[in-house]
mmCIF file of C-alpha atoms in Angstrom:
data_model
loop_
_atom_site.group_PDB
_atom_site.id
_atom_site.type_symbol
_atom_site.label_atom_id
_atom_site.label_comp_id
_atom_site.label_asym_id
_atom_site.label_seq_id
_atom_site.Cartn_x
_atom_site.Cartn_y
_atom_site.Cartn_z
ATOM 1 C CA MET A 1 102.380 52.568 114.340
ATOM 2 C CA THR A 2 99.563 51.256 112.187
ATOM 3 C CA VAL A 3 99.206 51.617 108.364
ATOM 4 C CA GLN A 4 96.522 54.188 109.038
ATOM 5 C CA ASP A 5 98.808 56.145 111.133
ATOM 6 C CA VAL A 6 101.554 56.312 108.551
ATOM 7 C CA ASP A 7 99.029 57.348 105.811
ATOM 8 C CA ARG A 8 97.918 60.238 108.103
ATOM 9 C CA VAL A 9 101.536 61.319 108.776
ATOM 10 C CA SER A 10 102.367 61.123 104.945
ATOM 11 C CA PHE A 11 99.045 63.066 104.276
ATOM 12 C CA ALA A 12 99.900 65.749 106.778
ATOM 13 C CA GLU A 13 103.518 66.060 105.500
ATOM 14 C CA GLU A 14 102.308 66.510 102.018
ATOM 15 C CA TRP A 15 99.818 69.110 103.011
ATOM 16 C CA GLU A 16 102.592 70.991 105.038
ATOM 17 C CA ARG A 17 104.794 71.076 101.841
ATOM 18 C CA TRP A 18 102.041 72.338 99.745
ATOM 19 C CA HIS A 19 101.030 75.089 102.190
ATOM 20 C CA ARG A 20 104.543 76.276 102.826
ATOM 21 C CA ALA A 21 104.866 76.762 98.974
ATOM 22 C CA HIS A 22 101.537 78.548 98.814
ATOM 23 C CA GLU A 23 102.648 80.948 101.561
ATOM 24 C CA GLN A 24 105.898 81.649 100.113
ATOM 25 C CA ALA A 25 104.066 82.625 96.837
ATOM 26 C CA LEU A 26 101.769 84.815 98.902
ATOM 27 C CA ALA A 27 104.675 86.670 100.506
ATOM 28 C CA ASP A 28 106.641 87.166 97.254
ATOM 29 C CA PRO A 29 108.389 90.491 97.261
ATOM 30 C CA HIS A 30 106.038 91.641 94.443
ATOM 31 C CA GLY A 31 102.987 89.525 95.633
ATOM 32 C CA PHE A 32 99.600 90.780 96.812
ATOM 33 C CA LEU A 33 101.009 91.531 100.508
ATOM 34 C CA ALA A 34 103.278 94.094 98.747
ATOM 35 C CA ILE A 35 100.398 96.136 97.294
ATOM 36 C CA THR A 36 100.529 99.759 98.792
ATOM 37 C CA SER A 37 97.525 101.285 97.087
ATOM 38 C CA LEU A 38 94.716 100.571 94.492
ATOM 39 C CA ARG A 39 94.162 103.350 92.095
ATOM 40 C CA TRP A 40 91.095 103.631 89.798
ATOM 41 C CA LEU A 41 92.170 105.530 86.733
ATOM 42 C CA SER A 42 90.131 108.184 84.987
ATOM 43 C CA PRO A 43 90.524 110.399 81.912
ATOM 44 C CA GLU A 44 92.404 113.016 84.022
ATOM 45 C CA PRO A 45 96.062 112.344 84.360
ATOM 46 C CA THR A 46 96.620 111.849 88.066
ATOM 47 C CA ARG A 47 99.825 111.370 90.103
ATOM 48 C CA PHE A 48 100.178 108.975 93.014
ATOM 49 C CA GLU A 49 102.695 109.069 95.959
ATOM 50 C CA ASP A 50 103.735 105.446 95.478
ATOM 51 C CA ALA A 51 104.139 105.338 91.591
ATOM 52 C CA PRO A 52 106.052 107.567 89.170
ATOM 53 C CA GLY A 53 104.245 109.603 86.561
ATOM 54 C CA ALA A 54 100.705 110.790 85.825
ATOM 55 C CA TRP A 55 98.244 108.114 84.929
ATOM 56 C CA SER A 56 95.124 108.143 82.968
ATOM 57 C CA SER A 57 92.704 105.886 81.044
ATOM 58 C CA GLY A 58 90.907 106.932 77.912
ATOM 59 C CA PRO A 59 90.481 106.045 74.174
ATOM 60 C CA GLU A 60 94.120 104.839 73.832
ATOM 61 C CA GLY A 61 93.847 102.707 76.972
ATOM 62 C CA VAL A 62 96.076 103.173 79.900
ATOM 63 C CA VAL A 63 98.668 106.054 79.520
ATOM 64 C CA VAL A 64 101.455 107.239 81.899
ATOM 65 C CA GLU A 65 103.331 110.517 81.508
ATOM 66 C CA LEU A 66 106.697 110.418 83.111
ATOM 67 C CA ALA A 67 108.353 113.709 84.314
ATOM 68 C CA ASP A 68 111.947 114.371 83.770
ATOM 69 C CA GLY A 69 113.999 112.067 85.899
ATOM 70 C CA GLU A 70 111.154 109.452 86.089
ATOM 71 C CA GLU A 71 111.628 105.948 84.714
ATOM 72 C CA LEU A 72 109.728 102.596 84.399
ATOM 73 C CA THR A 73 111.213 99.450 83.134
ATOM 74 C CA ILE A 74 108.939 97.459 80.725
ATOM 75 C CA ASP A 75 110.156 94.020 79.403
ATOM 76 C CA GLY A 76 113.671 95.046 80.361
ATOM 77 C CA THR A 77 113.749 98.318 78.619
ATOM 78 C CA ALA A 78 113.710 101.646 80.237
ATOM 79 C CA VAL A 79 110.958 104.099 79.226
ATOM 80 C CA HIS A 80 110.601 107.772 79.791
ATOM 81 C CA GLY A 81 108.121 110.533 78.865
ATOM 82 C CA ARG A 82 104.770 109.447 77.566
ATOM 83 C CA TYR A 83 104.045 105.786 77.397
ATOM 84 C CA VAL A 84 100.868 104.124 76.058
ATOM 85 C CA PHE A 85 99.952 100.742 77.542
ATOM 86 C CA GLY A 86 96.980 100.407 75.387
ATOM 87 C CA ALA A 87 93.780 98.484 76.090
ATOM 88 C CA ILE A 88 94.030 95.832 78.675
ATOM 89 C CA ALA A 89 91.812 92.671 78.703
ATOM 90 C CA GLU A 90 89.468 92.054 81.500
ATOM 91 C CA ARG A 91 91.498 90.176 84.435
ATOM 92 C CA ALA A 92 94.721 90.824 82.702
ATOM 93 C CA SER A 93 97.713 92.441 84.297
ATOM 94 C CA LEU A 94 100.721 94.100 82.906
ATOM 95 C CA TYR A 95 103.836 94.840 85.125
ATOM 96 C CA ALA A 96 106.355 97.746 84.837
ATOM 97 C CA GLY A 97 109.505 97.956 87.116
ATOM 98 C CA TYR A 98 110.170 100.963 89.367
ATOM 99 C CA GLY A 99 113.392 100.631 91.324
ATOM 100 C CA ASP A 100 112.857 97.561 93.689
ATOM 101 C CA ALA A 101 109.079 97.950 93.137
ATOM 102 C CA VAL A 102 106.731 96.711 90.352
ATOM 103 C CA ILE A 103 103.665 98.729 89.102
ATOM 104 C CA GLU A 104 100.679 96.531 88.087
ATOM 105 C CA ILE A 105 98.400 97.939 85.393
ATOM 106 C CA ALA A 106 95.253 95.773 85.210
ATOM 107 C CA LYS A 107 91.623 95.742 84.345
ATOM 108 C CA ARG A 108 88.975 94.589 86.934
ATOM 109 C CA GLY A 109 85.332 94.790 86.415
ATOM 110 C CA GLY A 110 85.713 96.867 83.357
ATOM 111 C CA HIS A 111 87.774 99.476 85.038
ATOM 112 C CA ASP A 112 91.449 100.339 84.428
ATOM 113 C CA ILE A 113 93.444 100.238 87.755
ATOM 114 C CA VAL A 114 97.123 100.757 88.982
ATOM 115 C CA ARG A 115 98.361 98.811 91.960
ATOM 116 C CA PRO A 116 102.022 99.630 93.034
ATOM 117 C CA ARG A 117 103.625 96.607 94.713
ATOM 118 C CA HIS A 118 106.499 97.582 97.088
ATOM 119 C CA PRO A 119 108.650 94.850 98.852
ATOM 120 C CA GLY A 120 108.953 96.926 101.988
ATOM 121 C CA ASN A 121 105.235 97.302 102.598
ATOM 122 C CA PRO A 122 104.593 96.283 106.351
ATOM 123 C CA LEU A 123 101.792 93.848 105.433
ATOM 124 C CA ARG A 124 104.485 91.780 103.538
ATOM 125 C CA THR A 125 107.429 92.261 105.914
ATOM 126 C CA ASP A 126 105.426 91.465 109.089
ATOM 127 C CA PHE A 127 103.625 88.423 107.467
ATOM 128 C CA THR A 128 104.364 85.208 109.353
ATOM 129 C CA ARG A 129 101.849 82.603 108.348
ATOM 130 C CA THR A 130 98.134 81.814 107.764
ATOM 131 C CA PRO A 131 96.282 79.840 110.496
ATOM 132 C CA ALA A 132 94.642 76.625 109.103
ATOM 133 C CA TYR A 133 92.713 73.691 110.292
ATOM 134 C CA ALA A 134 94.814 70.489 110.777
ATOM 135 C CA PRO A 135 94.850 68.433 107.602
ATOM 136 C CA ASP A 136 92.326 65.601 107.714
ATOM 137 C CA PRO A 137 91.640 62.942 105.077
ATOM 138 C CA ARG A 138 87.890 63.110 105.919
ATOM 139 C CA TRP A 139 87.804 66.351 103.965
ATOM 140 C CA VAL A 140 89.049 64.655 100.727
ATOM 141 C CA ARG A 141 85.713 64.117 99.075
ATOM 142 C CA PRO A 142 85.069 62.248 95.732
ATOM 143 C CA GLY A 143 82.921 64.186 93.308
ATOM 144 C CA ARG A 144 81.593 64.311 89.856
ATOM 145 C CA TYR A 145 81.853 66.963 87.165
ATOM 146 C CA LEU A 146 78.714 67.624 85.422
ATOM 147 C CA PRO A 147 79.701 69.926 82.299
ATOM 148 C CA PHE A 148 77.177 72.327 80.836
ATOM 149 C CA ASP A 149 76.220 71.900 77.184
ATOM 150 C CA GLU A 150 77.949 75.337 76.656
ATOM 151 C CA PRO A 151 79.968 77.415 79.156
ATOM 152 C CA ARG A 152 77.625 79.825 80.864
ATOM 153 C CA ALA A 153 78.623 83.362 81.664
ATOM 154 C CA ILE A 154 78.043 84.046 85.347
ATOM 155 C CA THR A 155 78.060 87.380 87.017
ATOM 156 C CA VAL A 156 79.235 87.635 90.538
ATOM 157 C CA GLY A 157 79.836 90.489 92.974
ATOM 158 C CA ALA A 158 83.017 91.554 94.351
ATOM 159 C CA VAL A 159 84.549 92.736 97.603
ATOM 160 C CA ALA A 160 85.059 96.139 96.043
ATOM 161 C CA GLU A 161 81.702 97.921 96.345
ATOM 162 C CA GLY A 162 79.871 98.495 93.126
ATOM 163 C CA LEU A 163 82.020 96.151 91.160
ATOM 164 C CA GLU A 164 81.034 92.856 89.247
ATOM 165 C CA HIS A 165 82.998 90.033 87.694
ATOM 166 C CA VAL A 166 81.802 87.864 84.806
ATOM 167 C CA TYR A 167 83.334 84.419 84.457
ATOM 168 C CA ASP A 168 82.703 81.568 82.161
ATOM 169 C CA ALA A 169 81.551 78.461 84.036
ATOM 170 C CA PRO A 170 82.043 75.227 82.133
ATOM 171 C CA GLY A 171 79.929 73.155 84.671
ATOM 172 C CA GLN A 172 79.265 72.121 88.100
ATOM 173 C CA VAL A 173 80.765 69.858 90.625
ATOM 174 C CA GLU A 174 78.689 67.547 92.702
ATOM 175 C CA PHE A 175 79.858 65.830 96.046
ATOM 176 C CA GLU A 176 78.328 64.389 99.085
ATOM 177 C CA LEU A 177 78.936 65.240 102.757
ATOM 178 C CA ASP A 178 77.277 63.371 105.659
ATOM 179 C CA GLY A 179 74.659 61.919 103.281
ATOM 180 C CA GLU A 180 73.713 65.181 101.742
ATOM 181 C CA THR A 181 74.508 66.117 98.060
ATOM 182 C CA PHE A 182 75.898 69.527 97.122
ATOM 183 C CA ARG A 183 76.513 71.008 93.712
ATOM 184 C CA LEU A 184 78.975 74.021 93.126
ATOM 185 C CA THR A 185 79.357 76.123 90.103
ATOM 186 C CA ALA A 186 82.877 75.686 88.732
ATOM 187 C CA PHE A 187 85.091 78.217 86.858
ATOM 188 C CA ASN A 188 88.259 77.492 84.849
ATOM 189 C CA GLY A 189 91.272 76.646 87.089
ATOM 190 C CA LYS A 190 94.889 77.849 86.844
ATOM 191 C CA ARG A 191 95.857 75.260 84.349
ATOM 192 C CA PRO A 192 94.061 73.918 81.221
ATOM 193 C CA GLY A 193 91.309 71.529 82.029
ATOM 194 C CA THR A 194 91.371 72.129 85.754
ATOM 195 C CA LEU A 195 88.506 73.896 87.620
ATOM 196 C CA MET A 196 88.182 76.351 90.412
ATOM 197 C CA VAL A 197 85.324 76.946 92.924
ATOM 198 C CA LEU A 198 84.630 79.907 95.033
ATOM 199 C CA LEU A 199 82.639 79.091 98.176
ATOM 200 C CA THR A 200 81.506 80.088 101.642
ATOM 201 C CA ASP A 201 80.177 77.724 104.303
ATOM 202 C CA ALA A 202 79.101 77.901 107.904
ATOM 203 C CA THR A 203 82.539 78.750 109.135
ATOM 204 C CA SER A 204 82.634 81.823 107.063
ATOM 205 C CA GLY A 205 82.839 84.852 109.167
ATOM 206 C CA VAL A 206 83.435 82.673 112.343
ATOM 207 C CA THR A 207 86.800 80.838 112.013
ATOM 208 C CA THR A 208 87.250 81.507 108.203
ATOM 209 C CA TYR A 209 87.096 84.727 106.032
ATOM 210 C CA ALA A 210 83.633 85.890 105.567
ATOM 211 C CA ALA A 211 83.553 86.794 101.974
ATOM 212 C CA ASN A 212 85.140 83.687 100.180
ATOM 213 C CA ARG A 213 87.565 80.854 99.877
ATOM 214 C CA SER A 214 88.990 79.249 96.698
ATOM 215 C CA LEU A 215 89.338 75.586 96.016
ATOM 216 C CA GLN A 216 91.413 74.394 92.873
ATOM 217 C CA ILE A 217 90.285 70.954 91.419
ATOM 218 C CA ASP A 218 92.328 68.696 89.208
ATOM 219 C CA ALA A 219 90.978 67.937 85.691
ATOM 220 C CA PRO A 220 88.113 65.414 85.562
ATOM 221 C CA ASP A 221 89.066 61.927 84.469
ATOM 222 C CA GLU A 222 87.474 60.279 81.354
ATOM 223 C CA THR A 223 84.268 59.381 83.414
ATOM 224 C CA GLY A 224 84.038 62.923 84.979
ATOM 225 C CA ARG A 225 85.248 61.872 88.417
ATOM 226 C CA VAL A 226 87.094 64.594 90.449
ATOM 227 C CA THR A 227 88.476 64.998 93.946
ATOM 228 C CA LEU A 228 87.698 67.908 96.207
ATOM 229 C CA ASP A 229 90.375 68.186 98.795
ATOM 230 C CA PHE A 230 88.911 70.905 101.055
ATOM 231 C CA ASN A 231 92.221 70.868 103.096
ATOM 232 C CA ARG A 232 93.491 73.050 100.331
ATOM 233 C CA ALA A 233 90.674 75.660 100.566
ATOM 234 C CA THR A 234 92.703 78.872 100.531
ATOM 235 C CA ASN A 235 92.079 82.584 101.174
ATOM 236 C CA LEU A 236 91.915 84.909 98.374
ATOM 237 C CA PRO A 237 94.020 88.181 98.542
ATOM 238 C CA CYS A 238 91.108 90.142 99.983
ATOM 239 C CA ALA A 239 91.406 88.170 103.140
ATOM 240 C CA TYR A 240 94.490 90.069 103.803
ATOM 241 C CA THR A 241 94.147 93.455 102.107
ATOM 242 C CA ASP A 242 91.482 95.862 101.307
ATOM 243 C CA LEU A 243 93.335 96.728 98.085
ATOM 244 C CA ALA A 244 91.904 93.665 96.250
ATOM 245 C CA THR A 245 88.984 93.284 93.974
ATOM 246 C CA CYS A 246 88.222 89.558 94.663
ATOM 247 C CA PRO A 247 84.997 88.008 93.278
ATOM 248 C CA LEU A 248 82.296 86.620 95.574
ATOM 249 C CA PRO A 249 80.911 83.099 95.361
ATOM 250 C CA PRO A 250 77.729 82.422 93.222
ATOM 251 C CA THR A 251 74.702 82.032 95.482
ATOM 252 C CA GLU A 252 74.508 78.179 95.040
ATOM 253 C CA ASN A 253 78.188 77.894 96.257
ATOM 254 C CA ARG A 254 77.360 79.310 99.651
ATOM 255 C CA LEU A 255 77.143 75.934 101.615
ATOM 256 C CA PRO A 256 74.905 75.540 104.778
ATOM 257 C CA VAL A 257 77.291 73.094 106.283
ATOM 258 C CA ALA A 258 80.568 73.798 108.040
ATOM 259 C CA ILE A 259 83.746 72.953 106.173
ATOM 260 C CA GLU A 260 86.227 72.724 108.911
ATOM 261 C CA ALA A 261 89.288 72.308 106.717
ATOM 262 C CA GLY A 262 91.583 74.583 104.803
ATOM 263 C CA GLU A 263 92.936 78.153 105.647
ATOM 264 C CA LYS A 264 91.327 80.108 108.443
ATOM 265 C CA LEU A 265 90.853 83.902 108.965
ATOM 266 C CA PRO A 266 94.155 85.495 108.642
ATOM 267 C CA LEU A 267 96.063 86.830 111.700
ATOM 268 C CA GLU A 268 95.901 90.323 109.933
ATOM 269 C CA ARG A 269 92.101 90.161 110.190
ATOM 270 C CA GLY A 270 91.956 89.127 113.764
ATOM 271 C CA GLY A 271 92.292 85.416 113.304
ATOM 272 C CA ARG A 272 93.640 83.193 116.006
ATOM 273 C CA PRO A 273 96.810 80.977 115.738
#
């Protein structure tokens, strides 16, 4: 076995550990696969079959009116009757316990929503794995971070019809592939200083999910260098369920080349093992 072979084995093993952890988070008892409905709230109190209470959205923010015998648990405390969650920030979520379920209260695209998450949802209990391309070091590309003078508010569409999302973009990420240079608009990542890009490519709608994939990028070094590991391009929740409000990539992030790396179309959407 050569040194190159050993490196490839280690590379694949590290990717497998990362992907296994990613899949476990996806299949969490209260993760996205546990969502049973997506409810758009209005001023009229409305009851839903998979959540207790009558829910509304108005001047006080989100309000639930629990009937006798109904209960939610919020921050470890049982609540009854009328409860005011208040105004919720865009892309923020609050969670209330309901037996073995969790009720997500959130704001997406300027709209207040409720998404019950039940561990017994068949989409979660039947989940096995997500197909993916075999990890290949070729798809680990060096790049350069090009910060904007000031963050730019970027409006993008959503998989939910008529919905829009606005994200602050701190800059772009530039990389080369097969002698061609590409620039992707980057949003803030999960951790301070990190970046996230939404993208599609020539595999989208063929072997990968048509609407989007996401790639997390570690913080740039002092010279602006970054690494784009497309082996870690992941599906967003909308790849698995219609009960998501995922953003679409900016136009410039729709690559004309095939990125044959990362997660493929889920089995739940007709993907192949």
